[in-house]
Amino acid sequence: QKEVEQNSGPLSVPEGAIASLNCTYSDRGSQSFFWYRQYSGKSPELIMSIYSNGDKEDGRFTAQLNKASQYVSLLIRDSQPSDSATYLCAVRDTGGYNKLIFGAGTRLAVHP
Amino acid sequence: DAGITQSPRYKITETGRQVTLMCHQTWSHSYMFWYRQDLGHGLRLIYYSAAADITDKGEVPDGYVVSRSKTENFPLTLESATRSQTSVYFCASSETPGLAGYNEQYFGPGTRLTVT
């Protein structure tokens, strides 16, 4: 069974710090990876996608991918209380049809 | 531009009743998906559709039926609701991947369903 694993948290960081969220996946053939943010009571919102090994930066967010280690991470610099949410890692299913396999999510709490 | 909408947003129904959750997208995306989200299980795929009249089962399809007669609509029907189907349901859509494999999924606002 293809799996995506995340630490459920909560991950608690002080305002202004770097939050580091990690994700591992089981399917070595996976090529597309996504991070979604989900506020309590809201729907998942796409914040980053990454397809190649290395880093991809977008504002305060950096996604990191290491296919050899089957590991993808999300760094949030200068964390703000508004970043407090659950972060979902998703991996495109190699079985096709654009299906995604989601991790259970990591809850991030940024405290002032 | 409405994007992707779901209705109703909240629904309470009784065990054994039929319930239909609606999903509508204005992007003309080929792919559409239904997920349920429960504490401890994360997002689980119920059904998906690659195009009008093409649907297939996901991870947890039992007790659900879908149809897709038009590209923009993808209704999900619970034929005989059970308490275990109490959940938050999300619809999502995505374009057909291009050469770069661009295939991000975008989610609707969700429907919170309670079966009593």
Short mmCIF file of C-alpha atoms in Angstrom, two decimals:
data_model
loop_
_atom_site.label_atom_id
_atom_site.label_comp_id
_atom_site.label_asym_id
_atom_site.label_seq_id
_atom_site.Cartn_x
_atom_site.Cartn_y
_atom_site.Cartn_z
CA GLN A 1 0.00 0.00 0.00
CA LYS A 2 1.31 3.40 -0.96
CA GLU A 3 1.75 5.60 2.08
CA VAL A 4 2.57 9.16 2.97
CA GLU A 5 3.75 9.70 6.53
CA GLN A 6 3.78 12.89 8.56
CA ASN A 7 4.33 13.62 12.22
CA SER A 8 0.91 14.63 13.55
CA GLY A 9 2.36 17.23 15.91
CA PRO A 10 1.50 19.63 17.22
CA LEU A 11 4.67 21.40 16.21
CA SER A 12 4.97 24.48 18.35
CA VAL A 13 7.30 27.30 17.28
CA PRO A 14 7.70 30.89 18.47
CA GLU A 15 6.77 33.77 16.21
CA GLY A 16 9.61 34.66 13.89
CA ALA A 17 11.22 31.21 13.99
CA ILE A 18 11.59 28.70 11.18
CA ALA A 19 9.02 25.91 11.16
CA SER A 20 10.16 22.66 9.57
CA LEU A 21 7.55 20.15 8.44
CA ASN A 22 8.55 16.73 7.19
CA CYS A 23 6.99 14.05 5.04
CA THR A 24 8.11 10.64 3.80
CA TYR A 25 6.52 8.54 1.08
CA SER A 26 6.70 4.88 0.19
CA ASP A 27 6.39 4.85 -3.63
CA ARG A 28 9.87 5.32 -5.05
CA GLY A 29 8.43 6.14 -8.47
CA SER A 30 6.57 9.24 -7.25
CA GLN A 31 7.34 12.39 -9.23
CA SER A 32 4.99 15.13 -8.01
CA PHE A 33 4.65 16.47 -4.50
CA PHE A 34 2.39 19.06 -2.93
CA TRP A 35 1.91 20.92 0.32
CA TYR A 36 -1.54 22.06 1.37
CA ARG A 37 -2.46 24.27 4.30
CA GLN A 38 -5.75 23.66 6.08
CA TYR A 39 -7.15 26.02 8.66
CA SER A 40 -9.57 24.58 11.18
CA GLY A 41 -13.00 24.17 9.61
CA LYS A 42 -11.75 25.11 6.13
CA SER A 43 -10.76 23.26 3.01
CA PRO A 44 -7.17 22.42 2.00
CA GLU A 45 -5.39 25.22 0.16
CA LEU A 46 -2.46 24.49 -2.13
CA ILE A 47 0.65 26.41 -1.11
CA MET A 48 3.55 24.63 -2.84
CA SER A 49 4.24 22.04 -5.47
CA ILE A 50 7.64 20.51 -6.23
CA TYR A 51 8.71 18.10 -8.93
CA SER A 52 12.54 18.15 -8.98
CA ASN A 53 15.15 17.34 -6.36
CA GLY A 54 16.36 20.34 -4.41
CA ASP A 55 14.74 23.45 -3.06
CA LYS A 56 11.88 25.56 -4.36
CA GLU A 57 11.21 28.90 -2.73
CA ASP A 58 8.04 30.97 -2.75
CA GLY A 59 8.03 33.91 -0.38
CA ARG A 60 8.46 32.63 3.17
CA PHE A 61 7.93 29.03 2.07
CA THR A 62 10.60 26.63 0.85
CA ALA A 63 9.83 23.11 -0.27
CA GLN A 64 12.67 20.61 -0.30
CA LEU A 65 12.66 17.30 -2.16
CA ASN A 66 15.04 14.37 -1.92
CA LYS A 67 13.77 11.52 -4.09
CA ALA A 68 16.64 9.19 -3.15
CA SER A 69 15.59 9.41 0.50
CA GLN A 70 11.89 9.62 -0.40
CA TYR A 71 11.59 12.72 1.69
CA VAL A 72 9.91 16.06 1.17
CA SER A 73 9.84 18.96 3.60
CA LEU A 74 8.35 22.41 3.97
CA LEU A 75 10.16 25.25 5.70
CA ILE A 76 8.27 28.32 6.81
CA ARG A 77 10.55 31.25 7.59
CA ASP A 78 9.59 34.09 9.94
CA SER A 79 6.61 32.09 11.19
CA GLN A 80 3.52 34.10 12.04
CA PRO A 81 0.52 33.21 14.22
CA SER A 82 -1.50 33.22 11.00
CA ASP A 83 0.57 30.23 9.85
CA SER A 84 -1.02 28.14 12.60
CA ALA A 85 -2.85 25.41 10.68
CA THR A 86 -2.58 21.79 9.66
CA TYR A 87 -0.17 21.16 6.80
CA LEU A 88 -0.93 18.26 4.49
CA CYS A 89 1.70 16.57 2.37
CA ALA A 90 0.40 14.97 -0.83
CA VAL A 91 2.08 12.76 -3.39
CA ARG A 92 0.76 12.07 -6.87
CA ASP A 93 -0.23 8.42 -7.20
CA THR A 94 1.90 6.70 -9.85
CA GLY A 95 -1.19 4.67 -10.73
CA GLY A 96 -2.39 7.62 -12.78
CA TYR A 97 -5.60 9.66 -13.12
CA ASN A 98 -4.12 12.58 -11.21
CA LYS A 99 -4.91 10.95 -7.90
CA LEU A 100 -3.16 12.23 -4.80
CA ILE A 101 -2.21 10.31 -1.69
CA PHE A 102 -2.37 12.49 1.40
CA GLY A 103 -0.58 12.28 4.68
CA ALA A 104 -2.61 12.76 7.83
CA GLY A 105 -1.15 16.24 8.33
CA THR A 106 1.02 18.06 10.83
CA ARG A 107 -0.58 20.61 13.09
CA LEU A 108 1.55 23.74 13.43
CA ALA A 109 1.06 26.20 16.26
CA VAL A 110 2.93 29.52 16.12
CA HIS A 111 2.84 31.32 19.44
CA PRO A 112 3.53 35.05 19.91
CA ASP B 1 -14.91 33.50 -11.08
CA ALA B 2 -16.58 31.10 -8.63
CA GLY B 3 -14.02 28.29 -9.03
CA ILE B 4 -15.31 25.21 -7.30
CA THR B 5 -18.42 25.21 -5.15
CA GLN B 6 -20.20 22.63 -3.04
CA SER B 7 -23.74 22.43 -1.76
CA PRO B 8 -25.15 22.14 0.75
CA ARG B 9 -22.44 23.33 3.13
CA TYR B 10 -24.10 21.63 6.07
CA LYS B 11 -26.51 18.73 6.10
CA ILE B 12 -28.14 16.68 8.82
CA THR B 13 -29.95 13.55 7.74
CA GLU B 14 -31.28 10.35 9.24
CA THR B 15 -29.95 6.84 8.88
CA GLY B 16 -31.30 5.15 5.77
CA ARG B 17 -32.08 8.31 3.81
CA GLN B 18 -30.60 9.09 0.44
CA VAL B 19 -28.45 12.20 0.31
CA THR B 20 -26.82 13.93 -2.65
CA LEU B 21 -23.89 16.29 -2.29
CA MET B 22 -23.29 18.62 -5.19
CA CYS B 23 -20.02 19.83 -6.67
CA HIS B 24 -19.68 22.38 -9.45
CA GLN B 25 -16.54 23.84 -11.03
CA THR B 26 -16.22 26.67 -13.51
CA TRP B 27 -12.68 25.96 -14.72
CA SER B 28 -13.59 23.19 -17.19
CA HIS B 29 -11.12 20.91 -15.43
CA SER B 30 -11.13 17.35 -16.72
CA TYR B 31 -10.51 15.65 -13.41
CA MET B 32 -12.77 15.76 -10.39
CA PHE B 33 -12.50 14.00 -7.04
CA TRP B 34 -14.51 13.32 -3.91
CA TYR B 35 -12.77 12.95 -0.56
CA ARG B 36 -13.93 12.46 2.97
CA GLN B 37 -11.98 13.74 5.94
CA ASP B 38 -12.24 12.19 9.37
CA LEU B 39 -10.17 12.65 12.49
CA GLY B 40 -7.40 10.11 12.53
CA HIS B 41 -7.76 9.21 8.84
CA GLY B 42 -6.91 12.34 6.95
CA LEU B 43 -8.26 12.77 3.43
CA ARG B 44 -9.46 9.59 1.77
CA LEU B 45 -10.49 9.35 -1.86
CA ILE B 46 -14.03 8.10 -2.43
CA TYR B 47 -14.46 8.41 -6.22
CA TYR B 48 -12.79 10.23 -9.05
CA SER B 49 -13.59 11.13 -12.62
CA ALA B 50 -11.24 11.72 -15.54
CA ALA B 51 -13.91 13.24 -17.80
CA ALA B 52 -17.65 13.32 -18.34
CA ASP B 53 -19.07 9.79 -18.16
CA ILE B 54 -15.75 8.37 -16.86
CA THR B 55 -15.68 7.57 -13.16
CA ASP B 56 -13.87 5.09 -10.95
CA LYS B 57 -13.62 4.00 -7.34
CA GLY B 58 -11.11 5.36 -4.91
CA GLU B 59 -10.02 4.05 -1.55
CA VAL B 60 -13.40 4.08 0.27
CA PRO B 61 -16.25 3.82 -2.30
CA ASP B 62 -18.69 1.55 -0.45
CA GLY B 63 -22.07 3.15 0.14
CA TYR B 64 -21.49 5.95 -2.38
CA VAL B 65 -22.51 6.50 -5.99
CA VAL B 66 -21.31 9.17 -8.42
CA SER B 67 -22.22 10.36 -11.87
CA ARG B 68 -20.75 12.89 -14.24
CA SER B 69 -22.97 13.74 -17.17
CA LYS B 70 -21.44 17.23 -17.56
CA THR B 71 -17.81 18.26 -17.17
CA GLU B 72 -18.62 20.90 -14.56
CA ASN B 73 -20.73 18.78 -12.19
CA PHE B 74 -19.81 15.78 -10.08
CA PRO B 75 -22.55 14.84 -7.59
CA LEU B 76 -21.96 12.31 -4.83
CA THR B 77 -24.92 10.27 -3.58
CA LEU B 78 -25.16 8.32 -0.37
CA GLU B 79 -27.78 5.74 -1.28
CA SER B 80 -28.72 4.81 2.30
CA ALA B 81 -26.87 6.96 4.80
CA THR B 82 -25.21 5.36 7.81
CA ARG B 83 -23.73 6.96 10.92
CA SER B 84 -20.25 5.94 9.75
CA GLN B 85 -20.72 8.32 6.82
CA THR B 86 -20.81 11.30 9.15
CA SER B 87 -17.84 13.27 7.89
CA VAL B 88 -16.64 16.34 6.04
CA TYR B 89 -16.76 15.85 2.28
CA PHE B 90 -14.50 17.72 -0.10
CA CYS B 91 -14.71 17.94 -3.83
CA ALA B 92 -11.58 18.79 -5.82
CA SER B 93 -10.67 19.30 -9.46
CA SER B 94 -7.55 19.45 -11.61
CA GLU B 95 -6.52 19.94 -15.20
CA THR B 96 -5.18 17.14 -17.34
CA PRO B 97 -1.39 17.11 -16.83
CA GLY B 98 0.59 18.79 -19.54
CA LEU B 99 4.14 17.93 -20.59
CA ALA B 100 5.43 19.22 -17.26
CA GLY B 101 3.03 17.03 -15.32
CA TYR B 102 1.18 20.06 -14.05
CA ASN B 103 -1.74 18.64 -12.18
CA GLU B 104 -2.46 20.50 -8.98
CA GLN B 105 -5.76 19.80 -7.31
CA TYR B 106 -7.97 22.58 -6.01
CA PHE B 107 -10.55 22.00 -3.33
CA GLY B 108 -14.08 23.18 -2.78
CA PRO B 109 -15.22 24.56 0.59
CA GLY B 110 -16.57 21.24 1.83
CA THR B 111 -19.86 19.82 3.07
CA ARG B 112 -20.24 18.84 6.71
CA LEU B 113 -22.62 15.88 6.84
CA THR B 114 -24.11 14.47 10.01
CA VAL B 115 -26.08 11.24 9.93
CA THR B 116 -28.24 10.71 13.01
#
